[in-house]
Tab-separated table of C-alpha atoms in Angstrom:
chain	number	residue	atom	x	y	z
A	6	MET	CA	-24.044	-29.357	-12.852
A	7	SER	CA	-24.388	-25.814	-11.587
A	8	ILE	CA	-21.532	-25.101	-9.217
A	9	GLU	CA	-22.142	-22.178	-6.054
A	10	ILE	CA	-19.069	-20.174	-6.412
A	11	ARG	CA	-18.724	-19.406	-2.273
A	12	ASP	CA	-15.943	-17.022	-2.340
A	13	SER	CA	-17.718	-14.473	-4.733
A	14	PRO	CA	-20.326	-11.408	-2.928
A	15	GLN	CA	-23.523	-11.952	-2.792
A	16	PHE	CA	-25.674	-8.263	-3.795
A	17	TYR	CA	-29.527	-7.473	-2.549
A	18	LEU	CA	-31.248	-4.243	-2.616
A	19	THR	CA	-32.767	-2.099	0.557
A	20	ALA	CA	-36.559	-1.466	0.392
A	21	PRO	CA	-37.224	2.555	-1.069
A	22	THR	CA	-37.140	4.283	2.209
A	23	PRO	CA	-37.211	7.836	3.256
A	24	CYS	CA	-34.066	10.247	1.991
A	25	PRO	CA	-32.084	12.162	4.552
A	26	TYR	CA	-30.346	14.172	3.047
A	27	ILE	CA	-32.628	15.054	0.286
A	28	LYS	CA	-36.431	15.777	1.448
A	29	GLY	CA	-38.921	14.038	0.179
A	30	LYS	CA	-36.674	11.754	-2.348
A	31	GLN	CA	-36.734	8.070	-2.097
A	32	GLU	CA	-33.645	6.370	-1.102
A	33	ARG	CA	-32.358	2.616	-1.775
A	34	LYS	CA	-29.213	1.103	-1.804
A	35	VAL	CA	-27.063	-2.159	-3.312
A	36	PHE	CA	-24.810	-3.778	-0.487
A	37	THR	CA	-23.336	-7.169	0.148
A	38	HIS	CA	-21.883	-8.638	3.082
A	39	LEU	CA	-18.131	-8.372	3.651
A	40	VAL	CA	-16.488	-11.211	5.778
A	41	GLY	CA	-14.071	-13.843	5.788
A	42	GLU	CA	-11.345	-13.168	4.667
A	43	ARG	CA	-11.629	-11.417	1.702
A	44	ALA	CA	-13.192	-8.881	3.413
A	45	VAL	CA	-10.074	-6.609	3.298
A	46	ARG	CA	-10.003	-7.469	-0.499
A	47	LEU	CA	-13.448	-7.232	-1.484
A	48	ASN	CA	-13.529	-3.372	1.535
A	49	ASP	CA	-10.807	-2.133	-0.347
A	50	LEU	CA	-12.586	-2.355	-4.216
A	51	LEU	CA	-15.484	-2.236	-3.213
A	52	THR	CA	-14.617	1.402	-2.139
A	53	HIS	CA	-12.682	2.206	-4.724
A	54	GLY	CA	-16.014	1.588	-6.800
A	55	GLY	CA	-17.914	3.953	-4.716
A	56	PHE	CA	-19.042	1.898	-1.547
A	57	ARG	CA	-18.854	2.349	1.882
A	58	ARG	CA	-18.880	0.865	5.166
A	59	SER	CA	-21.026	-0.183	8.018
A	60	GLN	CA	-19.898	-2.946	10.765
A	61	THR	CA	-19.793	-6.027	8.905
A	62	ILE	CA	-22.130	-5.037	5.523
A	63	ALA	CA	-20.708	-2.758	2.622
A	64	TYR	CA	-23.279	-0.253	0.701
A	65	ARG	CA	-23.559	2.417	-1.634
A	66	PRO	CA	-26.760	4.176	-2.881
A	67	ALA	CA	-29.253	2.692	-6.025
A	68	CYS	CA	-32.048	5.041	-6.292
A	69	GLU	CA	-34.004	4.741	-8.803
A	70	SER	CA	-34.159	8.968	-10.537
A	71	CYS	CA	-31.210	10.169	-8.283
A	72	ARG	CA	-27.620	10.750	-8.435
A	73	ALA	CA	-27.137	12.826	-6.135
A	74	CYS	CA	-24.771	11.145	-3.515
A	75	VAL	CA	-21.262	11.541	-4.241
A	76	SER	CA	-17.795	9.710	-3.937
A	77	VAL	CA	-15.582	12.832	-3.176
A	78	ARG	CA	-11.585	11.310	-1.907
A	79	VAL	CA	-8.948	13.480	-1.643
A	80	PRO	CA	-5.613	13.485	-3.126
A	81	VAL	CA	-3.054	14.284	-0.670
A	82	ALA	CA	0.268	14.658	-2.199
A	83	ASP	CA	-1.791	17.459	-3.968
A	84	PHE	CA	-3.989	18.594	-1.309
A	85	VAL	CA	-3.805	22.180	-0.911
A	86	TRP	CA	-3.449	24.074	3.139
A	87	SER	CA	-5.754	27.355	1.944
A	88	ARG	CA	-5.167	30.319	4.991
A	89	THR	CA	-8.557	28.821	7.047
A	90	PHE	CA	-7.286	25.443	6.696
A	91	ARG	CA	-3.987	26.259	8.391
A	92	ARG	CA	-5.378	27.789	11.218
A	93	THR	CA	-7.271	25.365	12.377
A	94	LEU	CA	-4.311	23.703	12.950
A	95	ARG	CA	-2.884	26.594	15.022
A	96	ASP	CA	-6.413	26.375	16.718
A	97	ASN	CA	-5.975	22.613	17.724
A	98	ALA	CA	-3.169	22.914	18.518
A	99	ASP	CA	-2.851	21.419	22.164
A	100	VAL	CA	-4.738	18.228	20.662
A	101	VAL	CA	-2.947	14.946	19.768
A	102	SER	CA	-3.857	12.420	18.417
A	103	ASP	CA	-3.610	8.550	18.955
A	104	MET	CA	-4.434	5.416	16.565
A	105	ARG	CA	-5.399	2.391	18.294
A	106	THR	CA	-6.803	-1.220	17.646
A	107	PRO	CA	-10.649	-0.444	17.284
A	108	THR	CA	-11.732	-0.884	21.151
A	109	PRO	CA	-15.036	0.803	22.215
A	110	THR	CA	-14.977	2.368	25.941
A	111	SER	CA	-17.512	4.203	28.051
A	112	GLU	CA	-15.566	7.346	27.761
A	113	GLN	CA	-15.929	7.618	23.998
A	114	TYR	CA	-19.615	6.674	24.232
A	115	SER	CA	-19.538	9.521	26.174
A	116	THR	CA	-18.524	11.841	23.475
A	117	PHE	CA	-20.647	9.959	21.696
A	118	ARG	CA	-24.227	9.936	23.354
A	119	ALA	CA	-23.007	13.801	23.324
A	120	TYR	CA	-22.955	14.102	19.708
A	121	LEU	CA	-25.653	12.788	18.495
A	122	ASP	CA	-28.324	13.979	20.982
A	123	ALA	CA	-26.470	17.857	19.863
A	124	ARG	CA	-26.199	17.399	15.971
A	125	HIS	CA	-28.486	13.878	15.240
A	126	ALA	CA	-30.957	13.777	17.803
A	127	ASP	CA	-33.744	12.816	14.729
A	128	GLY	CA	-31.485	11.778	12.858
A	129	GLY	CA	-31.178	6.521	12.149
A	130	MET	CA	-28.846	6.392	15.177
A	131	ALA	CA	-30.430	7.849	17.934
A	132	ASP	CA	-31.589	5.742	19.573
A	133	MET	CA	-27.492	3.289	19.766
A	134	THR	CA	-26.917	1.782	23.284
A	135	VAL	CA	-24.017	1.178	24.674
A	136	LEU	CA	-23.807	-1.755	22.904
A	137	ASP	CA	-24.545	-0.564	19.240
A	138	TYR	CA	-22.051	1.585	19.691
A	139	ALA	CA	-19.530	-1.630	20.918
A	140	MET	CA	-20.242	-3.293	17.837
A	141	MET	CA	-19.960	-0.619	15.557
A	142	VAL	CA	-16.701	0.077	16.815
A	143	GLU	CA	-15.429	-3.718	17.104
A	144	ASP	CA	-17.896	-5.265	14.245
A	145	THR	CA	-15.005	-5.563	11.738
A	146	HIS	CA	-13.840	-8.255	9.476
A	147	VAL	CA	-11.106	-5.203	7.392
A	148	THR	CA	-8.833	-3.142	8.942
A	149	SER	CA	-9.947	-0.774	11.072
A	150	ARG	CA	-8.381	1.894	13.813
A	151	LEU	CA	-9.673	3.984	15.741
A	152	ILE	CA	-8.054	7.748	15.849
A	153	GLU	CA	-8.750	9.217	19.315
A	154	TYR	CA	-8.327	13.314	19.832
A	155	ARG	CA	-6.909	14.945	23.286
A	156	LEU	CA	-6.298	17.986	25.024
A	157	SER	CA	-3.051	18.377	25.785
A	158	GLY	CA	-1.737	21.028	28.688
A	159	PRO	CA	-0.870	21.638	31.805
A	160	ASP	CA	-3.627	22.032	34.828
A	161	LEU	CA	-5.442	19.057	32.946
A	162	PRO	CA	-7.731	16.373	34.086
A	163	LEU	CA	-5.816	12.975	33.327
A	164	ASN	CA	-7.124	9.507	32.999
A	165	ARG	CA	-5.982	6.798	34.764
A	166	ARG	CA	-3.569	6.412	31.889
A	167	GLY	CA	-2.285	9.034	31.974
A	168	GLU	CA	-4.578	10.693	28.633
A	169	GLY	CA	-6.078	14.352	28.534
A	170	PRO	CA	-9.555	15.147	28.072
A	171	LEU	CA	-11.064	13.405	25.077
A	172	ILE	CA	-12.806	15.066	22.958
A	173	ALA	CA	-13.545	13.432	19.201
A	174	VAL	CA	-12.716	10.586	17.904
A	175	SER	CA	-12.751	8.654	13.951
A	176	LEU	CA	-13.514	5.369	13.521
A	177	THR	CA	-11.121	4.433	9.867
A	178	ASP	CA	-10.675	2.216	7.552
A	179	VAL	CA	-7.123	1.644	6.275
A	180	LEU	CA	-7.511	0.645	2.915
A	181	ALA	CA	-4.192	-0.213	0.348
A	182	ASP	CA	-4.253	2.927	-1.141
A	183	GLY	CA	-5.837	5.206	1.016
A	184	LEU	CA	-7.572	6.259	4.680
A	185	SER	CA	-11.401	5.295	4.527
A	186	MET	CA	-13.317	7.830	7.600
A	187	VAL	CA	-16.389	5.443	8.189
A	188	TYR	CA	-17.652	7.081	10.710
A	189	SER	CA	-16.196	10.421	13.113
A	190	PHE	CA	-18.156	12.453	16.148
A	191	TYR	CA	-16.800	15.483	18.032
A	192	GLU	CA	-18.101	16.853	21.365
A	193	PRO	CA	-20.805	20.117	20.779
A	194	GLU	CA	-18.937	22.065	23.138
A	195	GLN	CA	-15.428	22.395	21.288
A	196	HIS	CA	-17.576	23.471	18.121
A	197	LEU	CA	-15.289	26.446	17.328
A	198	ARG	CA	-11.805	24.545	17.615
A	199	SER	CA	-14.100	23.205	13.908
A	200	VAL	CA	-12.905	19.609	15.207
A	201	GLY	CA	-14.699	18.429	12.427
A	202	THR	CA	-12.129	20.448	9.863
A	203	PHE	CA	-9.236	18.890	12.185
A	204	MET	CA	-9.849	15.722	12.178
A	205	ILE	CA	-10.055	15.300	7.867
A	206	LEU	CA	-7.179	17.086	8.336
A	207	ASP	CA	-5.760	15.365	11.053
A	208	HIS	CA	-6.627	12.529	8.011
A	209	ILE	CA	-4.365	13.617	5.320
A	210	ARG	CA	-1.629	14.460	7.005
A	211	ARG	CA	-2.041	10.817	8.746
A	212	ALA	CA	-2.167	8.767	4.866
A	213	LYS	CA	0.909	11.167	3.647
A	214	ALA	CA	3.270	9.954	6.353
A	215	MET	CA	2.124	6.265	5.677
A	216	ASP	CA	2.779	6.566	1.596
A	217	LEU	CA	-0.989	6.963	1.389
A	218	PRO	CA	-3.152	8.026	-1.679
A	219	TYR	CA	-6.484	9.039	-0.491
A	220	VAL	CA	-8.443	9.798	1.911
A	221	TYR	CA	-12.013	8.786	1.638
A	222	LEU	CA	-14.236	10.823	2.982
A	223	GLY	CA	-17.675	9.182	1.494
A	224	TYR	CA	-20.490	10.873	0.297
A	225	TRP	CA	-20.666	14.544	-1.392
A	226	VAL	CA	-24.916	15.356	-1.485
A	227	GLU	CA	-25.159	18.921	-3.782
A	228	GLY	CA	-27.737	20.420	-2.511
A	229	SER	CA	-27.335	19.183	1.414
A	230	LYS	CA	-25.758	21.237	3.635
A	231	LYS	CA	-25.167	18.155	6.228
A	232	MET	CA	-22.458	17.301	2.860
A	233	ALA	CA	-21.555	20.142	1.976
A	234	TYR	CA	-18.679	21.237	3.792
A	235	LYS	CA	-16.660	18.124	2.099
A	236	ALA	CA	-16.539	20.498	-1.122
A	237	ARG	CA	-14.386	22.777	0.703
A	238	PHE	CA	-10.664	19.892	0.043
A	239	LEU	CA	-9.553	20.633	-2.587
A	240	PRO	CA	-8.757	19.576	-4.713
A	241	GLN	CA	-11.051	16.580	-5.538
A	242	GLU	CA	-12.137	13.771	-6.788
A	243	ARG	CA	-15.578	12.391	-7.645
A	244	LEU	CA	-15.971	9.423	-8.677
A	245	GLY	CA	-18.624	9.598	-11.828
A	246	PRO	CA	-20.580	7.358	-14.684
A	247	LYS	CA	-16.790	7.025	-16.248
A	248	GLY	CA	-14.306	6.726	-12.709
A	249	TRP	CA	-12.725	9.325	-10.339
A	250	ASP	CA	-12.791	12.981	-12.567
A	251	ARG	CA	-10.018	15.292	-9.932
A	252	VAL	CA	-12.479	18.795	-8.997
A	253	GLU	CA	-9.895	21.862	-8.419
A	254	SER	CA	-12.686	24.483	-7.003
């Protein structure tokens, strides 16, 4: 007699689709569901093994002839605050950040929509509606947070809660060993501030303050301009066949 172990995750493989990072390549993903009481623990384990989360799905590349997607994490205790990174912090000294429960707002969606239209108009998320955005934020069984980034200072317009203009948002998972940046977006008109870089630096500071050793940045893809920025955060660890390998430069 066979016994079905209901608490064991079941993994599935997607059909090949065009790769969004390397022209001419096909991608496949292996995925499982993150639901129920096991979701938090399973998300920790799978993130450590190179998976990413999208709502209640954990996935990772499973391409037959390509291993270009490499999971990257930053060891916060050893992170090198270069002159460029310190300048980015100074340039954003008027930005305040607040970690909140994952509750979507129309203000967030406005920023999300502007970001997609300016940076990813031909991407897979380009047609996301306000309801799709709400699902992206709320549909989770793990410890997830939204970090809002707002301008501060005199003579700025304030919302009903007395907060300054929203310029960026990060959907972030709080893991047992770090912060995982699930998805981040920002107002395109603020690009001269290097807001994307600033959000990563803020996560590094937050993780250190929370006594968490890592910030997970997702996949770095060698040869992809979209992912090249992740290689700047050093030292970092990249997941290889034998585990996490440290990269200094």
